[in-house]
GROMACS .gro file of C-alpha atoms in nm:
model
  305
    1MET     CA    1   1.005  -1.107   0.138
    2ASN     CA    2   1.322  -1.293   0.016
    3LYS     CA    3   1.325  -1.155  -0.333
    4LYS     CA    4   1.259  -0.768  -0.462
    5ILE     CA    5   0.966  -0.589  -0.490
    6ILE     CA    6   0.935  -0.467  -0.836
    7ILE     CA    7   0.698  -0.156  -0.935
    8GLY     CA    8   0.688  -0.135  -1.305
    9SER     CA    9   0.502   0.202  -1.398
   10ARG     CA   10   0.507   0.419  -1.741
   11GLY     CA   11   0.767   0.640  -1.839
   12SER     CA   12   0.708   0.932  -1.793
   13LYS     CA   13   0.828   1.192  -1.583
   14LEU     CA   14   0.526   1.152  -1.393
   15ALA     CA   15   0.399   0.845  -1.380
   16LEU     CA   16   0.716   0.747  -1.264
   17LEU     CA   17   0.728   0.991  -0.920
   18TYR     CA   18   0.336   0.818  -0.909
   19ALA     CA   19   0.540   0.476  -0.865
   20GLN     CA   20   0.764   0.650  -0.598
   21GLN     CA   21   0.508   0.757  -0.407
   22ALA     CA   22   0.386   0.375  -0.429
   23LYS     CA   23   0.752   0.324  -0.376
   24ASP     CA   24   0.711   0.542  -0.069
   25LYS     CA   25   0.420   0.407   0.064
   26ILE     CA   26   0.541   0.046   0.094
   27ILE     CA   27   0.835   0.154   0.298
   28GLU     CA   28   0.678   0.395   0.509
   29ASN     CA   29   0.445   0.112   0.602
   30THR     CA   30   0.545  -0.252   0.611
   31ASN     CA   31   0.964  -0.377   0.710
   32LEU     CA   32   1.104  -0.307   0.350
   33ASP     CA   33   1.303  -0.088   0.357
   34ASN     CA   34   1.499   0.066   0.028
   35ASP     CA   35   1.670  -0.201  -0.229
   36ASP     CA   36   1.393  -0.440  -0.121
   37ILE     CA   37   1.170  -0.261  -0.359
   38LEU     CA   38   1.305  -0.180  -0.763
   39ILE     CA   39   1.118   0.004  -1.017
   40LYS     CA   40   1.098  -0.050  -1.331
   41SER     CA   41   0.978   0.163  -1.662
   42ILE     CA   42   0.821  -0.023  -1.941
   43THR     CA   43   0.701   0.177  -2.257
   44THR     CA   44   0.345   0.177  -2.349
   45LYS     CA   45   0.164   0.218  -2.713
   46GLY     CA   46  -0.022   0.501  -2.588
   47ASP     CA   47   0.310   0.726  -2.494
   48GLU     CA   48   0.489   0.611  -2.868
   49VAL     CA   49   0.136   0.667  -3.116
   50GLN     CA   50   0.188   1.101  -3.001
   51ASN     CA   51  -0.074   1.189  -3.344
   52ILE     CA   52  -0.361   1.044  -3.302
   53ARG     CA   53  -0.673   1.022  -3.055
   54LEU     CA   54  -0.639   0.713  -2.802
   55SER     CA   55  -0.967   0.589  -3.001
   56GLU     CA   56  -0.848   0.563  -3.336
   57VAL     CA   57  -0.553   0.376  -3.234
   58GLY     CA   58  -0.734   0.137  -2.976
   59GLY     CA   59  -0.857   0.324  -2.641
   60LYS     CA   60  -0.711   0.408  -2.262
   61GLY     CA   61  -0.606   0.014  -2.267
   62LEU     CA   62  -0.255   0.154  -2.532
   63PHE     CA   63  -0.149   0.289  -2.178
   64SER     CA   64  -0.196  -0.046  -1.963
   65SER     CA   65  -0.170  -0.373  -2.136
   66ASN     CA   66   0.178  -0.339  -2.169
   67ILE     CA   67   0.266  -0.286  -1.811
   68GLU     CA   68  -0.020  -0.543  -1.706
   69LYS     CA   69   0.175  -0.755  -1.929
   70GLU     CA   70   0.458  -0.756  -1.787
   71LEU     CA   71   0.232  -0.869  -1.404
   72GLN     CA   72   0.077  -1.148  -1.602
   73LEU     CA   73   0.505  -1.289  -1.653
   74LYS     CA   74   0.579  -1.187  -1.386
   75ASN     CA   75   0.807  -0.965  -1.430
   76ILE     CA   76   0.662  -0.689  -1.215
   77ASP     CA   77   0.470  -0.751  -0.896
   78ILE     CA   78   0.307  -0.401  -0.902
   79ALA     CA   79   0.202  -0.247  -1.227
   80VAL     CA   80   0.092   0.133  -1.126
   81HIS     CA   81  -0.158   0.368  -1.293
   82ALA     CA   82  -0.289   0.675  -1.327
   83LEU     CA   83  -0.700   0.561  -1.245
   84LYS     CA   84  -0.869   0.723  -1.550
   85ASP     CA   85  -0.609   0.570  -1.816
   86MET     CA   86  -0.718   0.234  -1.743
   87PRO     CA   87  -1.041   0.007  -1.908
   88ALA     CA   88  -1.348   0.050  -1.686
   89ASN     CA   89  -1.300  -0.347  -1.684
   90GLU     CA   90  -1.069  -0.602  -1.471
   91THR     CA   91  -0.835  -0.738  -1.685
   92GLU     CA   92  -0.861  -1.193  -1.603
   93GLY     CA   93  -0.584  -1.275  -1.380
   94LEU     CA   94  -0.514  -0.939  -1.270
   95ARG     CA   95  -0.676  -0.736  -0.909
   96THR     CA   96  -0.675  -0.331  -0.898
   97ASP     CA   97  -0.842  -0.252  -0.530
   98SER     CA   98  -0.553  -0.091  -0.350
   99PHE     CA   99  -0.595   0.292  -0.394
  100LEU     CA  100  -0.337   0.599  -0.255
  101GLU     CA  101  -0.523   0.869  -0.200
  102ARG     CA  102  -0.676   1.091  -0.414
  103ASN     CA  103  -0.549   1.449  -0.614
  104ASP     CA  104  -0.681   1.708  -0.644
  105PRO     CA  105  -0.898   1.549  -0.937
  106ARG     CA  106  -1.018   1.922  -1.052
  107GLU     CA  107  -0.887   1.991  -1.407
  108ILE     CA  108  -0.678   2.324  -1.513
  109LEU     CA  109  -0.672   2.567  -1.799
  110ILE     CA  110  -0.344   2.738  -1.888
  111THR     CA  111  -0.330   2.959  -2.129
  112LYS     CA  112   0.012   3.191  -2.271
  113ASP     CA  113  -0.170   3.589  -2.072
  114LYS     CA  114  -0.355   3.423  -1.779
  115LYS     CA  115  -0.661   3.500  -1.943
  116LYS     CA  116  -0.978   3.258  -1.789
  117LEU     CA  117  -1.137   3.077  -2.027
  118LYS     CA  118  -1.442   3.330  -2.045
  119ASP     CA  119  -1.209   3.618  -2.126
  120LEU     CA  120  -1.027   3.375  -2.404
  121ASP     CA  121  -1.052   3.564  -2.762
  122GLU     CA  122  -1.352   3.442  -2.989
  123LYS     CA  123  -1.255   3.143  -3.192
  124SER     CA  124  -0.968   3.080  -3.002
  125ILE     CA  125  -0.799   2.761  -2.968
  126VAL     CA  126  -0.825   2.466  -2.652
  127GLY     CA  127  -0.592   2.150  -2.688
  128THR     CA  128  -0.765   1.886  -2.505
  129SER     CA  129  -0.699   1.476  -2.674
  130SER     CA  130  -1.014   1.439  -2.498
  131TYR     CA  131  -1.389   1.456  -2.599
  132ARG     CA  132  -1.549   1.516  -2.163
  133ARG     CA  133  -1.387   1.799  -2.183
  134GLU     CA  134  -1.426   1.924  -2.551
  135PHE     CA  135  -1.819   1.881  -2.495
  136GLN     CA  136  -1.789   2.047  -2.149
  137ILE     CA  137  -1.558   2.293  -2.245
  138LYS     CA  138  -1.871   2.379  -2.609
  139LYS     CA  139  -2.110   2.392  -2.279
  140ILE     CA  140  -1.944   2.751  -2.147
  141ARG     CA  141  -1.846   2.911  -2.452
  142GLN     CA  142  -1.967   2.747  -2.797
  143ASP     CA  143  -1.748   2.950  -2.964
  144LEU     CA  144  -1.396   2.826  -2.888
  145ASN     CA  145  -1.207   2.533  -3.092
  146CYS     CA  146  -1.079   2.241  -2.927
  147LYS     CA  147  -0.817   2.109  -3.145
  148LEU     CA  148  -0.653   1.716  -3.085
  149ILE     CA  149  -0.335   1.761  -2.850
  150ARG     CA  150  -0.117   1.450  -2.710
  151GLY     CA  151   0.218   1.442  -2.538
  152ASN     CA  152   0.277   1.498  -2.138
  153VAL     CA  153   0.270   1.782  -1.995
  154ASP     CA  154   0.529   1.957  -2.145
  155THR     CA  155   0.549   1.883  -2.429
  156ARG     CA  156   0.133   1.990  -2.406
  157ILE     CA  157   0.306   2.288  -2.254
  158ARG     CA  158   0.560   2.387  -2.447
  159LYS     CA  159   0.279   2.343  -2.822
  160LEU     CA  160   0.136   2.604  -2.623
  161ASN     CA  161   0.409   2.858  -2.601
  162GLU     CA  162   0.464   2.780  -2.946
  163GLY     CA  163   0.155   2.906  -3.060
  164MET     CA  164   0.004   2.599  -3.207
  165TYR     CA  165  -0.289   2.658  -2.917
  166ASP     CA  166  -0.486   2.944  -2.679
  167ALA     CA  167  -0.514   2.741  -2.424
  168ILE     CA  168  -0.482   2.394  -2.305
  169ILE     CA  169  -0.666   2.217  -2.023
  170LEU     CA  170  -0.493   1.951  -1.820
  171SER     CA  171  -0.526   1.767  -1.465
  172TYR     CA  172  -0.518   1.950  -1.140
  173ALA     CA  173  -0.215   1.656  -1.021
  174GLY     CA  174  -0.080   1.661  -1.282
  175ILE     CA  175   0.026   2.008  -1.288
  176LYS     CA  176   0.115   1.979  -0.901
  177PHE     CA  177   0.349   1.669  -0.917
  178LEU     CA  178   0.555   1.894  -1.181
  179LYS     CA  179   0.585   2.160  -0.935
  180PHE     CA  180   0.410   2.341  -1.316
  181GLU     CA  181   0.132   2.561  -0.996
  182ASN     CA  182   0.247   2.901  -1.169
  183GLU     CA  183   0.165   2.785  -1.513
  184ILE     CA  184  -0.222   2.812  -1.450
  185SER     CA  185  -0.413   3.034  -1.594
  186GLU     CA  186  -0.801   2.874  -1.404
  187ILE     CA  187  -0.851   2.657  -1.114
  188PHE     CA  188  -1.142   2.450  -1.276
  189SER     CA  189  -1.399   2.319  -0.982
  190ALA     CA  190  -1.581   1.969  -0.961
  191GLU     CA  191  -1.896   2.135  -0.987
  192GLU     CA  192  -1.820   2.365  -1.316
  193ILE     CA  193  -1.638   2.078  -1.546
  194ILE     CA  194  -1.700   1.733  -1.383
  195PRO     CA  195  -1.348   1.537  -1.390
  196SER     CA  196  -1.275   1.190  -1.576
  197ALA     CA  197  -1.336   0.913  -1.325
  198GLY     CA  198  -1.105   0.852  -1.094
  199GLN     CA  199  -0.921   1.190  -1.204
  200GLY     CA  200  -0.663   1.219  -0.924
  201VAL     CA  201  -0.667   0.806  -0.830
  202ILE     CA  202  -0.296   0.630  -0.833
  203ALA     CA  203  -0.410   0.284  -0.847
  204LEU     CA  204  -0.216  -0.039  -0.755
  205GLN     CA  205  -0.254  -0.334  -0.951
  206CYS     CA  206  -0.120  -0.690  -0.931
  207ARG     CA  207  -0.207  -1.008  -0.955
  208GLU     CA  208  -0.457  -1.192  -0.811
  209ASN     CA  209  -0.291  -1.484  -0.736
  210ASP     CA  210  -0.018  -1.358  -0.607
  211ASP     CA  211  -0.128  -1.284  -0.196
  212GLU     CA  212   0.191  -1.144  -0.030
  213THR     CA  213   0.161  -0.857  -0.257
  214ILE     CA  214  -0.148  -0.776  -0.151
  215SER     CA  215  -0.082  -0.781   0.146
  216ILE     CA  216   0.181  -0.551   0.096
  217LEU     CA  217  -0.118  -0.302  -0.092
  218ASN     CA  218  -0.385  -0.367   0.163
  219LYS     CA  219  -0.147  -0.200   0.431
  220ILE     CA  220  -0.129   0.132   0.173
  221ASN     CA  221  -0.494   0.131   0.078
  222HIS     CA  222  -0.654   0.444   0.145
  223GLU     CA  223  -1.012   0.395   0.309
  224GLU     CA  224  -1.147   0.632   0.124
  225THR     CA  225  -1.002   0.696  -0.195
  226HIS     CA  226  -1.154   0.253  -0.259
  227LYS     CA  227  -1.474   0.350  -0.202
  228ARG     CA  228  -1.466   0.670  -0.467
  229ALA     CA  229  -1.265   0.493  -0.697
  230HIS     CA  230  -1.499   0.203  -0.730
  231LEU     CA  231  -1.807   0.443  -0.700
  232GLU     CA  232  -1.717   0.579  -1.038
  233ARG     CA  233  -1.541   0.346  -1.180
  234ASN     CA  234  -1.838   0.092  -1.174
  235ILE     CA  235  -2.097   0.415  -1.353
  236LEU     CA  236  -1.782   0.275  -1.644
  237LYS     CA  237  -1.883  -0.042  -1.610
  238VAL     CA  238  -2.243  -0.059  -1.635
  239LEU     CA  239  -2.200   0.202  -1.960
  240ASP     CA  240  -1.905   0.047  -2.136
  241GLY     CA  241  -1.766   0.301  -2.141
  242ASP     CA  242  -1.369   0.318  -2.338
  243CYS     CA  243  -1.155   0.680  -2.512
  244GLU     CA  244  -1.474   0.744  -2.689
  245THR     CA  245  -1.734   0.782  -2.370
  246ALA     CA  246  -1.715   1.152  -2.252
  247ILE     CA  247  -1.829   1.112  -1.931
  248GLY     CA  248  -1.732   1.323  -1.607
  249VAL     CA  249  -1.766   1.165  -1.251
  250HIS     CA  250  -1.715   1.246  -0.964
  251SER     CA  251  -1.759   1.100  -0.552
  252VAL     CA  252  -1.738   1.315  -0.223
  253VAL     CA  253  -1.764   1.096   0.114
  254ASP     CA  254  -1.910   1.317   0.354
  255GLY     CA  255  -1.936   1.165   0.712
  256ASP     CA  256  -2.220   0.854   0.674
  257LYS     CA  257  -2.257   0.958   0.306
  258ILE     CA  258  -2.130   0.922  -0.033
  259ILE     CA  259  -2.220   1.178  -0.338
  260VAL     CA  260  -2.163   1.114  -0.693
  261GLU     CA  261  -2.231   1.349  -0.969
  262ALA     CA  262  -2.254   1.264  -1.360
  263GLU     CA  263  -2.254   1.388  -1.695
  264LEU     CA  264  -2.314   1.169  -2.007
  265PHE     CA  265  -2.291   1.354  -2.367
  266SER     CA  266  -2.432   1.199  -2.690
  267LEU     CA  267  -2.167   1.100  -2.962
  268ASP     CA  268  -2.172   1.426  -3.055
  269GLY     CA  269  -2.184   1.627  -2.730
  270LYS     CA  270  -2.582   1.815  -2.871
  271GLN     CA  271  -2.739   1.544  -2.561
  272ARG     CA  272  -2.678   1.608  -2.212
  273PHE     CA  273  -2.745   1.315  -1.945
  274TYR     CA  274  -2.720   1.394  -1.513
  275GLU     CA  275  -2.790   1.260  -1.209
  276LYS     CA  276  -2.648   1.342  -0.922
  277LYS     CA  277  -2.695   1.055  -0.647
  278VAL     CA  278  -2.616   1.076  -0.237
  279GLY     CA  279  -2.545   0.701  -0.065
  280ASN     CA  280  -2.474   0.554   0.233
  281VAL     CA  281  -2.143   0.489   0.237
  282ASN     CA  282  -2.073   0.086   0.277
  283GLU     CA  283  -2.324   0.123  -0.006
  284PHE     CA  284  -2.077   0.235  -0.261
  285ARG     CA  285  -2.067  -0.005  -0.515
  286GLU     CA  286  -2.433  -0.041  -0.545
  287LEU     CA  287  -2.422   0.364  -0.627
  288GLY     CA  288  -2.237   0.300  -0.882
  289THR     CA  289  -2.408   0.049  -1.098
  290GLU     CA  290  -2.705   0.223  -0.968
  291VAL     CA  291  -2.609   0.591  -1.167
  292GLY     CA  292  -2.481   0.392  -1.473
  293ILE     CA  293  -2.842   0.226  -1.549
  294LEU     CA  294  -2.941   0.601  -1.524
  295LEU     CA  295  -2.785   0.726  -1.688
  296LYS     CA  296  -2.799   0.476  -1.992
  297THR     CA  297  -3.133   0.451  -1.969
  298LYS     CA  298  -3.183   0.762  -2.050
  299SER     CA  299  -2.958   0.857  -2.343
  300ASN     CA  300  -3.085   0.578  -2.486
  301ASN     CA  301  -2.701   0.458  -2.600
  302SER     CA  302  -2.687   0.769  -2.819
  303TYR     CA  303  -2.298   0.748  -2.672
  304LYS     CA  304  -2.181   0.455  -2.893
  305ARG     CA  305  -2.160   0.403  -3.172
   0.00000   0.00000   0.00000
């Protein structure tokens, strides 16, 4: 390869750490060295719009569309995304089929005084930008008030410390990468609060006709994560899931079996539709499609406007 490989990423501290991890993995598994790979920081619309829900200004694609555009224009060769921020359906001409080993997918709570969720005062304000998290929290504590919070992890923690919220709920993976573990008040199991589909997964995207880059990405693709990612994403594809779709999906590989648990909420959060299935690990795509169809049927489209 006679040209430098350019990795494109969001410009947040966390996203750039993900991009660096991808770069390190490529160096580790190929004959490329540090000078052969550059990381390019890209501003996304999701980073620019901080005060309203993503669903009101275009949904999940706000975090990925600018980066994908750079890929299509051949300004970058590899796009690094947090999988949970990507729209369910692939953009034409692009390929998302390689994933780094999954980070911890669980959810965590941060409070100013290290209180757990059950110990928060009545009517406490919990910061989240996710309908899923809001409905899941209400399932545990009906009396709590959820209020929109946007911004990077450090911005959210600052807003909590300034007294704008009593608690915030975030993904464990980001907290670990940024070394904020001492801030954690509570870690929820994936059964207590089912995470977002693909949570904790770093996805690597390239052009579908770029054979050279595909061969590099194949070398660093983590097989188990690949299966879990596609299973979870297939559920979203069936549901045509977007930012307003309040759905938690989590899968686990156990020997030759793959187990998936999913819950879908109606638009108002009052109805919950749940599925848990076990399948053959090599039929991960089919299992995802099956669970998606079951949830769609059960919910009678009450999760969609």
